[in-house]
């Protein structure tokens, strides 16, 4: 069986450090509006592989032989592009070697240090250290991002969010693509899916999950879960 753990990242900004030990078969990774910096020992070579997982619009099946480890730093929606130096939409639904985004020598040194450290705790801290170094010299995040996330989380329409942050709807869409990888409507669907899953995991009946998370009804919830996750809600809840 696969094992997954996470903790709040020391760098703040809503980031999370996670570790996964692969079980039998691929693990279903659901869209969450986030970008991840990942070290995996599953790749050929003694130092493993450093890669970036872009924001997904649908579920992604993460491979890995049983027992192999992966350690990741997940950035909150909108933060990844600041650290990685690439607009989020260029990474949408992709898994890209970190060396394609950062200088190769820097990536090799980081991979060597992680592989030498051996423990998942040490790997997570090295990923945080690398990200923090980038954050210190990067431009600050777009100040309207938090308001966009808050607006779509409330279920506000695009016109209302645009007016609230002082942008036209086209400007809002462009800024959202760069920060989150997709427009505000898709971001809203992804965040709503994750709220629904959190509620469903508490044992709340699906009809109440739908009403609380902002779906029109239980059928709407079922359609959206299948479209984004690829399987019914009940199957997701039974998965390890």
Coordinates of N, CA and C in Angstrom, one line a residue:
X1 N 0.8 -1.2 0.0 CA 0.0 0.0 0.0 C 0.9 1.2 0.0
X2 N 0.5 2.3 -0.7 CA 1.2 3.5 -0.8 C 1.1 4.2 0.5
X3 N 2.1 5.1 0.8 CA 2.1 5.9 2.1 C 2.3 7.3 1.7
X4 N 1.5 8.2 2.3 CA 1.6 9.6 1.9 C 1.5 10.5 3.2
X5 N 2.4 11.4 3.3 CA 2.4 12.3 4.5 C 2.7 13.8 4.0
X6 N 2.2 14.7 4.7 CA 2.6 16.1 4.4 C 2.6 17.0 5.6
X7 N 3.3 18.1 5.5 CA 3.4 19.1 6.6 C 3.5 20.5 6.0
X8 N 3.2 21.5 6.8 CA 3.3 22.9 6.3 C 4.8 23.2 6.0
X9 N 5.1 23.8 4.9 CA 6.5 24.2 4.6 C 6.9 25.3 5.5
X10 N 8.2 25.3 5.8 CA 8.8 26.3 6.6 C 8.9 27.7 5.9
X11 N 8.8 27.6 4.5 CA 9.0 28.9 3.8 C 7.7 29.7 3.8
X12 N 6.6 29.1 4.3 CA 5.3 29.8 4.3 C 4.7 29.9 3.0
X13 N 3.9 31.0 2.7 CA 3.3 31.2 1.5 C 2.3 30.1 1.1
X14 N 1.8 29.4 2.1 CA 0.8 28.3 1.9 C 1.4 27.1 1.3
X15 N 2.7 27.0 1.3 CA 3.4 25.8 0.7 C 3.3 24.6 1.6
X16 N 3.4 23.4 1.0 CA 3.3 22.1 1.8 C 4.4 21.2 1.3
X17 N 5.1 20.6 2.2 CA 6.1 19.5 1.9 C 5.4 18.2 2.1
X18 N 5.5 17.3 1.1 CA 4.9 16.0 1.1 C 5.9 14.9 0.8
X19 N 5.6 13.7 1.3 CA 6.4 12.5 0.9 C 5.5 11.4 0.5
X20 N 5.9 10.6 -0.5 CA 5.1 9.5 -0.9 C 6.0 8.3 -1.2
X21 N 5.6 7.2 -0.6 CA 6.2 5.9 -0.9 C 5.2 5.1 -1.8
X22 N 5.6 4.8 -3.0 CA 4.7 4.1 -3.9 C 4.3 2.8 -3.5
X23 N 3.0 2.5 -3.7 CA 2.5 1.1 -3.5 C 2.4 0.4 -4.8
X24 N 1.5 -0.5 -4.9 CA 1.3 -1.3 -6.2 C 0.4 -0.5 -7.1
X25 N 0.9 -0.2 -8.3 CA 0.1 0.5 -9.3 C 0.3 2.0 -9.1
X26 N -0.1 2.8 -10.2 CA 0.1 4.2 -10.1 C -0.9 4.9 -9.1
X27 N -0.5 6.0 -8.6 CA -1.4 6.8 -7.7 C -2.1 7.9 -8.5
X28 N -3.4 8.1 -8.2 CA -4.2 9.1 -8.8 C -3.9 10.4 -8.1
X29 N -3.4 11.4 -8.9 CA -3.2 12.7 -8.3 C -4.2 13.6 -8.9
X30 N -5.0 14.3 -8.1 CA -6.1 15.1 -8.5 C -5.7 16.6 -8.7
X31 N -6.4 17.3 -9.6 CA -6.1 18.7 -9.9 C -6.4 19.5 -8.6
X32 N -5.5 20.4 -8.3 CA -5.6 21.2 -7.1 C -5.3 22.7 -7.3
X33 N -4.9 23.1 -8.5 CA -4.5 24.5 -8.7 C -3.1 24.8 -8.4
X34 N -2.3 23.8 -7.9 CA -1.0 24.0 -7.4 C 0.1 23.5 -8.4
X35 N 1.3 24.0 -8.2 CA 2.5 23.5 -8.9 C 3.4 22.9 -7.9
X36 N 4.1 21.7 -8.2 CA 4.9 21.0 -7.3 C 6.4 20.9 -7.8
X37 N 7.3 21.1 -6.9 CA 8.7 20.8 -7.2 C 9.0 19.5 -6.6
X38 N 9.4 18.5 -7.3 CA 9.5 17.1 -6.9 C 10.8 16.5 -7.1
X39 N 11.3 15.7 -6.1 CA 12.5 14.9 -6.2 C 12.0 13.4 -6.2
X40 N 12.3 12.6 -7.1 CA 11.9 11.2 -7.2 C 13.1 10.3 -7.3
X41 N 13.2 9.3 -6.5 CA 14.3 8.3 -6.7 C 14.0 7.2 -7.7
X42 N 12.8 7.3 -8.3 CA 12.4 6.3 -9.3 C 13.2 6.4 -10.6
X43 N 13.8 7.6 -10.9 CA 14.4 7.8 -12.2 C 15.8 7.1 -12.2
X44 N 16.3 6.8 -13.4 CA 17.6 6.1 -13.5 C 18.7 7.1 -13.0
X45 N 19.7 6.5 -12.5 CA 20.8 7.3 -12.0 C 20.8 7.4 -10.4
X46 N 22.0 7.6 -9.9 CA 22.1 7.5 -8.4 C 21.5 8.7 -7.7
X47 N 21.3 9.8 -8.4 CA 20.8 11.0 -7.7 C 19.3 11.2 -7.9
X48 N 18.6 10.3 -8.5 CA 17.2 10.5 -8.7 C 16.9 11.6 -9.8
X49 N 15.7 12.2 -9.7 CA 15.3 13.2 -10.7 C 14.6 14.3 -10.0
X50 N 14.9 15.5 -10.4 CA 14.1 16.7 -10.0 C 13.2 17.1 -11.2
X51 N 12.0 17.3 -10.9 CA 11.0 17.7 -11.9 C 10.0 18.6 -11.3
X52 N 9.2 19.2 -12.2 CA 8.1 20.1 -11.9 C 6.8 19.6 -12.4
X53 N 5.8 19.5 -11.5 CA 4.5 19.1 -12.0 C 3.6 20.3 -12.1
X54 N 3.2 20.6 -13.3 CA 2.4 21.8 -13.5 C 1.0 21.7 -13.0
X55 N 0.2 22.7 -13.0 CA -1.2 22.6 -12.6 C -2.0 21.8 -13.5
X56 N -2.8 20.8 -13.0 CA -3.5 19.9 -13.8 C -5.0 20.3 -14.0
X57 N -5.5 20.0 -15.1 CA -6.9 20.2 -15.4 C -7.7 18.9 -15.3
X58 N -7.0 17.8 -15.0 CA -7.7 16.5 -14.9 C -6.7 15.6 -14.0
X59 N -7.2 14.5 -13.6 CA -6.4 13.6 -12.8 C -5.2 13.1 -13.5
X60 N -4.0 12.9 -12.8 CA -2.8 12.4 -13.4 C -2.4 11.2 -12.6
X61 N -2.0 10.1 -13.3 CA -1.6 8.9 -12.7 C -0.1 8.9 -12.5
X62 N 0.4 9.0 -11.2 CA 1.8 9.0 -11.0 C 2.4 7.6 -10.9
X63 N 3.3 7.3 -11.7 CA 3.9 6.0 -11.7 C 5.0 5.8 -10.6
X64 N 5.5 4.6 -10.4 CA 6.5 4.4 -9.5 C 6.5 2.9 -9.0
X65 N 7.7 2.3 -9.0 CA 7.8 0.9 -8.5 C 7.5 0.9 -7.1
X66 N 6.9 -0.2 -6.6 CA 6.6 -0.3 -5.1 C 7.8 0.0 -4.3
X67 N 7.6 0.9 -3.3 CA 8.7 1.2 -2.3 C 9.5 2.4 -2.7
X68 N 9.4 2.9 -3.9 CA 10.2 4.1 -4.3 C 9.6 5.3 -3.7
X69 N 10.5 6.3 -3.4 CA 10.1 7.5 -2.7 C 10.0 8.7 -3.6
X70 N 9.1 9.6 -3.3 CA 9.1 10.9 -3.9 C 8.9 11.9 -2.8
X71 N 9.6 13.0 -2.9 CA 9.4 14.1 -2.0 C 9.1 15.4 -2.8
X72 N 8.1 16.1 -2.3 CA 7.7 17.3 -3.1 C 7.4 18.5 -2.3
X73 N 7.6 19.7 -2.9 CA 7.2 20.9 -2.3 C 6.1 21.5 -3.2
X74 N 4.9 21.5 -2.6 CA 3.7 22.0 -3.3 C 3.4 23.5 -3.0
X75 N 3.4 24.3 -4.0 CA 3.2 25.7 -3.9 C 1.7 26.0 -3.9
X76 N 1.2 26.9 -3.1 CA -0.2 27.3 -3.2 C -0.5 27.9 -4.5
X77 N -1.7 27.9 -5.0 CA -2.1 28.5 -6.3 C -1.5 29.9 -6.4
X78 N -0.8 30.1 -7.5 CA -0.2 31.4 -7.8 C 1.2 31.6 -7.4
X79 N 1.8 30.8 -6.5 CA 3.1 31.0 -6.0 C 4.2 30.3 -6.9
X80 N 3.8 29.2 -7.5 CA 4.8 28.4 -8.2 C 5.5 29.2 -9.3
X81 N 4.8 30.0 -10.1 CA 5.5 30.8 -11.2 C 6.5 31.7 -10.6
X82 N 6.3 32.2 -9.4 CA 7.3 33.2 -8.8 C 8.6 32.4 -8.5
X83 N 8.5 31.2 -8.0 CA 9.7 30.4 -7.7 C 10.4 29.9 -9.0
X84 N 9.5 29.4 -9.9 CA 10.1 28.7 -11.0 C 10.5 29.6 -12.2
X85 N 9.9 30.8 -12.2 CA 10.2 31.7 -13.3 C 9.6 31.4 -14.6
X86 N 8.4 30.7 -14.6 CA 7.7 30.3 -15.8 C 6.2 30.6 -15.5
X87 N 5.5 31.2 -16.5 CA 4.1 31.3 -16.3 C 3.4 29.9 -16.2
X88 N 2.4 29.8 -15.3 CA 1.8 28.6 -15.0 C 1.2 27.9 -16.2
X89 N 0.6 28.6 -17.1 CA 0.0 28.0 -18.2 C 1.0 27.2 -19.1
X90 N 2.3 27.6 -19.1 CA 3.2 26.9 -19.9 C 3.5 25.5 -19.3
X91 N 3.1 25.2 -18.0 CA 3.4 24.0 -17.4 C 2.1 23.2 -17.2
X92 N 1.0 23.7 -17.7 CA -0.3 23.0 -17.5 C -0.3 21.6 -18.0
X93 N -0.7 20.7 -17.1 CA -0.9 19.2 -17.4 C 0.4 18.6 -17.9
X94 N 1.6 19.2 -17.4 CA 2.9 18.7 -17.8 C 3.7 18.3 -16.6
X95 N 4.7 17.4 -16.9 CA 5.7 17.0 -15.9 C 7.0 17.3 -16.6
X96 N 7.8 18.3 -16.1 CA 8.9 18.9 -16.8 C 10.2 18.7 -16.0
X97 N 11.3 18.3 -16.5 CA 12.6 18.3 -15.7 C 12.9 19.7 -15.2
X98 N 13.3 19.8 -14.0 CA 13.7 21.1 -13.4 C 14.8 21.7 -14.2
X99 N 15.7 20.9 -14.8 CA 16.8 21.4 -15.6 C 16.3 22.2 -16.8
X100 N 15.1 22.0 -17.2 CA 14.6 22.7 -18.4 C 14.2 24.1 -18.0
X101 N 14.1 24.4 -16.7 CA 13.7 25.7 -16.2 C 14.8 26.4 -15.4
X102 N 15.6 25.7 -14.7 CA 16.8 26.3 -13.9 C 18.1 25.9 -14.6
X103 N 19.2 26.6 -14.2 CA 20.5 26.2 -14.8 C 20.8 24.7 -14.4
X104 N 21.4 24.0 -15.4 CA 21.6 22.6 -15.2 C 22.6 22.3 -14.0
X105 N 23.6 23.1 -13.9 CA 24.6 22.9 -12.8 C 23.9 23.0 -11.4
X106 N 23.0 24.0 -11.3 CA 22.3 24.2 -10.0 C 21.4 23.0 -9.7
X107 N 20.7 22.5 -10.7 CA 19.8 21.3 -10.5 C 20.6 20.1 -10.2
X108 N 21.8 19.9 -10.8 CA 22.6 18.7 -10.5 C 23.1 18.8 -9.0
X109 N 23.5 19.9 -8.6 CA 24.0 20.1 -7.2 C 22.9 19.8 -6.2
X110 N 21.7 20.3 -6.5 CA 20.6 20.0 -5.6 C 20.2 18.6 -5.6
X111 N 20.2 17.9 -6.7 CA 19.9 16.5 -6.8 C 20.9 15.6 -6.0
X112 N 22.2 16.0 -6.1 CA 23.2 15.3 -5.4 C 23.1 15.5 -3.9
X113 N 22.8 16.7 -3.5 CA 22.6 16.9 -2.0 C 21.4 16.1 -1.5
X114 N 20.3 16.1 -2.2 CA 19.2 15.3 -1.8 C 19.5 13.8 -1.7
X115 N 20.1 13.3 -2.7 CA 20.4 11.9 -2.8 C 21.4 11.5 -1.6
X116 N 22.3 12.4 -1.3 CA 23.3 12.1 -0.2 C 22.6 12.2 1.1
X117 N 21.6 13.1 1.3 CA 20.9 13.2 2.6 C 20.1 12.0 3.0
X118 N 19.7 11.2 2.1 CA 19.0 9.9 2.3 C 17.6 10.1 2.9
X119 N 17.3 10.9 3.9 CA 16.0 10.9 4.5 C 15.1 11.8 3.8
X120 N 13.8 11.5 3.9 CA 12.7 12.4 3.3 C 12.7 13.7 4.0
X121 N 13.0 13.8 5.3 CA 13.0 15.1 6.0 C 14.1 16.0 5.4
X122 N 15.3 15.4 5.2 CA 16.4 16.2 4.6 C 16.0 16.7 3.2
X123 N 15.4 15.8 2.4 CA 15.1 16.2 1.1 C 14.1 17.3 1.0
X124 N 13.1 17.2 1.9 CA 12.1 18.3 1.9 C 12.7 19.6 2.3
X125 N 13.6 19.6 3.3 CA 14.3 20.9 3.7 C 15.2 21.4 2.6
X126 N 15.8 20.6 1.8 CA 16.6 21.1 0.7 C 15.8 21.7 -0.4
X127 N 14.6 21.1 -0.7 CA 13.7 21.7 -1.6 C 13.2 23.1 -1.1
X128 N 12.9 23.2 0.2 CA 12.5 24.4 0.7 C 13.6 25.5 0.6
X129 N 14.8 25.1 0.9 CA 15.9 26.0 0.8 C 16.1 26.5 -0.6
X130 N 16.0 25.6 -1.6 CA 16.1 26.1 -3.0 C 15.0 27.1 -3.3
X131 N 13.8 26.7 -2.9 CA 12.7 27.6 -3.2 C 12.8 29.0 -2.5
X132 N 13.2 29.0 -1.3 CA 13.4 30.2 -0.5 C 14.4 31.1 -1.1
X133 N 15.5 30.5 -1.6 CA 16.5 31.3 -2.3 C 16.0 32.0 -3.5
X134 N 15.1 31.4 -4.2 CA 14.4 32.0 -5.4 C 13.4 33.1 -5.0
X135 N 12.7 32.8 -3.9 CA 11.7 33.8 -3.4 C 12.3 35.1 -3.0
X136 N 13.5 35.0 -2.4 CA 14.2 36.2 -1.9 C 14.5 37.1 -3.0
X137 N 14.8 36.6 -4.2 CA 15.3 37.5 -5.2 C 14.2 37.7 -6.3
X138 N 13.1 37.1 -6.2 CA 12.0 37.2 -7.2 C 11.1 38.4 -6.9
X139 N 10.4 38.8 -8.0 CA 9.4 39.8 -7.8 C 8.3 39.3 -6.9
X140 N 7.6 40.1 -6.1 CA 6.6 39.6 -5.3 C 5.4 39.1 -6.1
X141 N 4.6 38.2 -5.6 CA 3.4 37.7 -6.3 C 2.5 38.8 -6.7
X142 N 1.8 38.6 -7.8 CA 0.7 39.5 -8.2 C -0.2 39.8 -7.1
X143 N -0.4 41.1 -6.6 CA -1.2 41.4 -5.5 C -2.7 41.0 -5.6
X144 N -3.2 40.8 -6.8 CA -4.6 40.5 -7.0 C -4.9 39.0 -6.8
X145 N -3.9 38.2 -6.7 CA -4.1 36.7 -6.8 C -5.0 36.2 -5.6
X146 N -4.7 36.7 -4.4 CA -5.4 36.3 -3.2 C -6.9 36.6 -3.4
X147 N -7.2 37.8 -3.9 CA -8.6 38.2 -4.1 C -9.3 37.3 -5.2
X148 N -8.5 36.9 -6.2 CA -9.1 36.0 -7.2 C -9.4 34.7 -6.6
X149 N -8.5 34.1 -5.9 CA -8.8 32.8 -5.2 C -10.0 32.9 -4.3
X150 N -10.0 34.0 -3.5 CA -11.2 34.2 -2.6 C -12.5 34.3 -3.4
X151 N -12.4 35.0 -4.5 CA -13.6 35.2 -5.2 C -14.2 33.9 -5.9
X152 N -13.3 33.1 -6.5 CA -13.7 31.9 -7.1 C -14.1 30.9 -6.0
X153 N -13.5 30.9 -4.9 CA -13.9 30.0 -3.8 C -15.3 30.3 -3.3
X154 N -15.6 31.6 -3.3 CA -17.0 32.0 -2.9 C -18.0 31.6 -4.0
X155 N -17.6 31.3 -5.2 CA -18.5 31.1 -6.3 C -18.9 32.3 -7.0
X156 N -18.1 33.4 -6.8 CA -18.4 34.7 -7.5 C -18.2 34.5 -9.0
X157 N -19.0 35.2 -9.8 CA -18.8 35.2 -11.3 C -17.6 36.0 -11.7
X158 N -17.2 35.7 -12.9 CA -16.0 36.4 -13.5 C -16.1 37.9 -13.5
X159 N -17.3 38.4 -13.9 CA -17.5 39.8 -14.0 C -17.4 40.5 -12.6
X160 N -17.9 39.8 -11.6 CA -17.8 40.3 -10.2 C -16.4 40.3 -9.7
X161 N -15.7 39.3 -9.9 CA -14.3 39.2 -9.5 C -13.4 40.3 -10.2
X162 N -13.6 40.4 -11.5 CA -12.9 41.4 -12.3 C -13.1 42.8 -11.7
X163 N -14.4 43.1 -11.4 CA -14.7 44.4 -10.9 C -14.1 44.6 -9.5
X164 N -14.1 43.6 -8.7 CA -13.6 43.7 -7.3 C -12.1 43.9 -7.3
X165 N -11.4 43.4 -8.3 CA -9.9 43.6 -8.3 C -9.5 44.7 -9.3
X166 N -10.4 45.3 -9.9 CA -10.1 46.5 -10.8 C -9.5 46.1 -12.1
X167 N -9.9 45.0 -12.7 CA -9.4 44.5 -14.0 C -10.6 44.3 -14.9
X168 N -10.3 44.4 -16.2 CA -11.3 43.9 -17.2 C -11.3 42.4 -17.2
X169 N -12.3 41.8 -17.8 CA -12.5 40.3 -17.7 C -11.3 39.7 -18.5
X170 N -10.9 40.3 -19.6 CA -9.8 39.7 -20.4 C -8.5 39.8 -19.6
X171 N -8.3 40.9 -19.0 CA -7.1 41.1 -18.1 C -7.1 40.0 -17.0
X172 N -8.2 39.8 -16.4 CA -8.4 38.9 -15.3 C -8.0 37.5 -15.8
X173 N -8.5 37.1 -17.0 CA -8.2 35.8 -17.6 C -6.7 35.7 -17.8
X174 N -6.0 36.7 -18.4 CA -4.6 36.6 -18.7 C -3.8 36.5 -17.4
X175 N -4.1 37.2 -16.4 CA -3.4 37.2 -15.1 C -3.6 35.8 -14.5
X176 N -4.8 35.3 -14.6 CA -5.1 34.0 -14.0 C -4.3 32.9 -14.7
X177 N -4.3 32.9 -16.1 CA -3.5 31.9 -16.8 C -2.0 31.9 -16.4
X178 N -1.4 33.1 -16.2 CA 0.0 33.2 -15.8 C 0.2 32.7 -14.4
X179 N -0.7 32.9 -13.5 CA -0.5 32.6 -12.1 C -1.0 31.2 -11.8
X180 N -2.1 30.8 -12.3 CA -2.7 29.5 -11.9 C -2.7 28.4 -13.0
X181 N -2.4 28.8 -14.2 CA -2.4 27.8 -15.3 C -3.7 27.7 -16.1
X182 N -4.8 28.3 -15.5 CA -6.0 28.3 -16.2 C -6.9 29.5 -15.8
X183 N -8.0 29.8 -16.5 CA -8.8 30.9 -16.1 C -9.6 30.7 -14.9
X184 N -10.2 31.8 -14.4 CA -10.9 31.8 -13.1 C -12.0 30.8 -13.0
X185 N -12.7 30.5 -14.1 CA -13.8 29.5 -14.1 C -13.2 28.1 -13.8
X186 N -12.2 27.7 -14.5 CA -11.6 26.4 -14.2 C -11.0 26.3 -12.8
X187 N -10.3 27.4 -12.4 CA -9.8 27.5 -11.1 C -10.9 27.2 -10.0
X188 N -12.0 27.9 -10.2 CA -13.1 27.7 -9.3 C -13.6 26.2 -9.3
X189 N -13.7 25.6 -10.4 CA -14.1 24.2 -10.5 C -13.1 23.3 -9.7
X190 N -11.8 23.5 -9.9 CA -10.8 22.7 -9.2 C -10.8 22.9 -7.7
X191 N -10.9 24.2 -7.3 CA -11.0 24.4 -5.8 C -12.3 23.9 -5.2
X192 N -13.4 23.9 -6.0 CA -14.6 23.4 -5.5 C -14.6 21.9 -5.3
X193 N -13.9 21.2 -6.3 CA -13.7 19.8 -6.2 C -13.0 19.4 -4.9
X194 N -11.9 20.1 -4.6 CA -11.1 19.8 -3.4 C -11.9 20.1 -2.1
X195 N -12.8 21.1 -2.1 CA -13.6 21.4 -1.0 C -14.6 20.2 -0.8
X196 N -15.2 19.7 -1.9 CA -16.1 18.6 -1.9 C -15.5 17.4 -1.3
X197 N -14.3 17.1 -1.8 CA -13.6 15.9 -1.3 C -13.3 16.0 0.2
X198 N -12.9 17.1 0.7 CA -12.6 17.3 2.1 C -13.9 17.0 2.9
X199 N -15.0 17.6 2.4 CA -16.3 17.3 3.1 C -16.7 15.9 3.1
X200 N -16.5 15.2 1.9 CA -17.0 13.9 1.7 C -16.1 12.9 2.6
X201 N -14.9 13.3 2.9 CA -14.0 12.4 3.7 C -14.4 12.4 5.2
X202 N -15.2 13.4 5.6 CA -15.7 13.5 6.9 C -16.9 12.6 7.1
X203 N -17.5 12.0 6.0 CA -18.6 11.1 6.1 C -19.9 11.8 5.8
X204 N -19.9 13.1 5.4 CA -21.1 13.8 5.1 C -21.8 13.2 3.9
X205 N -23.1 13.0 3.9 CA -23.8 12.5 2.8 C -23.5 13.3 1.5
X206 N -23.5 12.7 0.4 CA -23.1 13.3 -0.9 C -24.1 14.5 -1.2
X207 N -25.3 14.4 -0.9 CA -26.2 15.5 -1.2 C -25.9 16.7 -0.4
X208 N -25.5 16.5 0.9 CA -25.0 17.7 1.7 C -23.7 18.2 1.3
X209 N -22.8 17.3 0.8 CA -21.5 17.7 0.2 C -21.8 18.7 -0.9
X210 N -22.7 18.3 -1.8 CA -23.0 19.1 -3.0 C -23.5 20.5 -2.6
X211 N -24.4 20.5 -1.7 CA -25.0 21.8 -1.3 C -24.0 22.7 -0.6
X212 N -23.2 22.1 0.3 CA -22.2 22.9 1.0 C -21.1 23.4 0.2
X213 N -20.6 22.5 -0.8 CA -19.5 22.9 -1.6 C -19.8 23.9 -2.7
X214 N -21.1 24.0 -3.0 CA -21.5 25.0 -4.0 C -22.0 24.4 -5.3
X215 N -22.3 23.1 -5.4 CA -22.9 22.5 -6.6 C -24.4 22.7 -6.6
X216 N -24.9 22.7 -7.9 CA -26.4 22.9 -8.0 C -27.1 21.7 -7.3
X217 N -26.6 20.5 -7.4 CA -27.2 19.3 -6.8 C -26.2 18.2 -6.8
X218 N -26.7 17.0 -6.3 CA -25.8 15.9 -6.2 C -25.3 15.4 -7.6
X219 N -26.2 15.5 -8.6 CA -25.9 15.1 -9.9 C -24.8 15.9 -10.5
X220 N -24.8 17.2 -10.2 CA -23.8 18.2 -10.7 C -22.5 17.8 -10.1
X221 N -22.5 17.5 -8.8 CA -21.3 17.0 -8.1 C -20.7 15.8 -8.7
X222 N -21.5 14.8 -9.0 CA -21.1 13.6 -9.6 C -20.5 13.8 -11.0
X223 N -21.1 14.7 -11.8 CA -20.5 14.9 -13.1 C -19.2 15.6 -13.1
X224 N -19.1 16.6 -12.1 CA -17.8 17.3 -12.0 C -16.7 16.5 -11.5
X225 N -17.0 15.6 -10.5 CA -16.0 14.7 -10.0 C -15.5 13.8 -11.1
X226 N -16.4 13.2 -11.8 CA -15.9 12.3 -12.9 C -15.1 13.0 -14.0
X227 N -15.5 14.2 -14.3 CA -14.8 15.0 -15.3 C -13.4 15.3 -14.9
X228 N -13.2 15.7 -13.7 CA -11.9 16.2 -13.2 C -11.1 15.1 -12.6
X229 N -11.7 14.1 -12.0 CA -10.9 13.0 -11.3 C -10.9 11.8 -12.1
X230 N -11.8 11.6 -13.1 CA -11.8 10.4 -13.9 C -12.5 9.2 -13.4
X231 N -12.9 9.3 -12.1 CA -13.7 8.2 -11.5 C -14.8 8.7 -10.6
X232 N -15.8 7.9 -10.2 CA -16.8 8.4 -9.3 C -16.3 8.8 -7.9
X233 N -17.1 9.6 -7.2 CA -16.7 10.1 -5.9 C -16.5 8.9 -4.9
X234 N -17.4 8.0 -5.0 CA -17.3 6.8 -4.1 C -16.0 6.1 -4.2
X235 N -15.5 5.9 -5.4 CA -14.3 5.2 -5.7 C -13.1 6.0 -5.2
X236 N -13.2 7.4 -5.3 CA -12.1 8.2 -4.8 C -12.0 8.0 -3.3
X237 N -13.1 8.0 -2.6 CA -13.1 7.9 -1.1 C -12.6 6.5 -0.7
X238 N -12.7 5.5 -1.5 CA -12.2 4.2 -1.1 C -10.7 4.0 -1.4
X239 N -10.2 4.9 -2.2 CA -8.7 4.7 -2.6 C -7.9 5.1 -1.4
X240 N -6.7 4.4 -1.3 CA -5.8 4.7 -0.2 C -5.2 6.1 -0.3

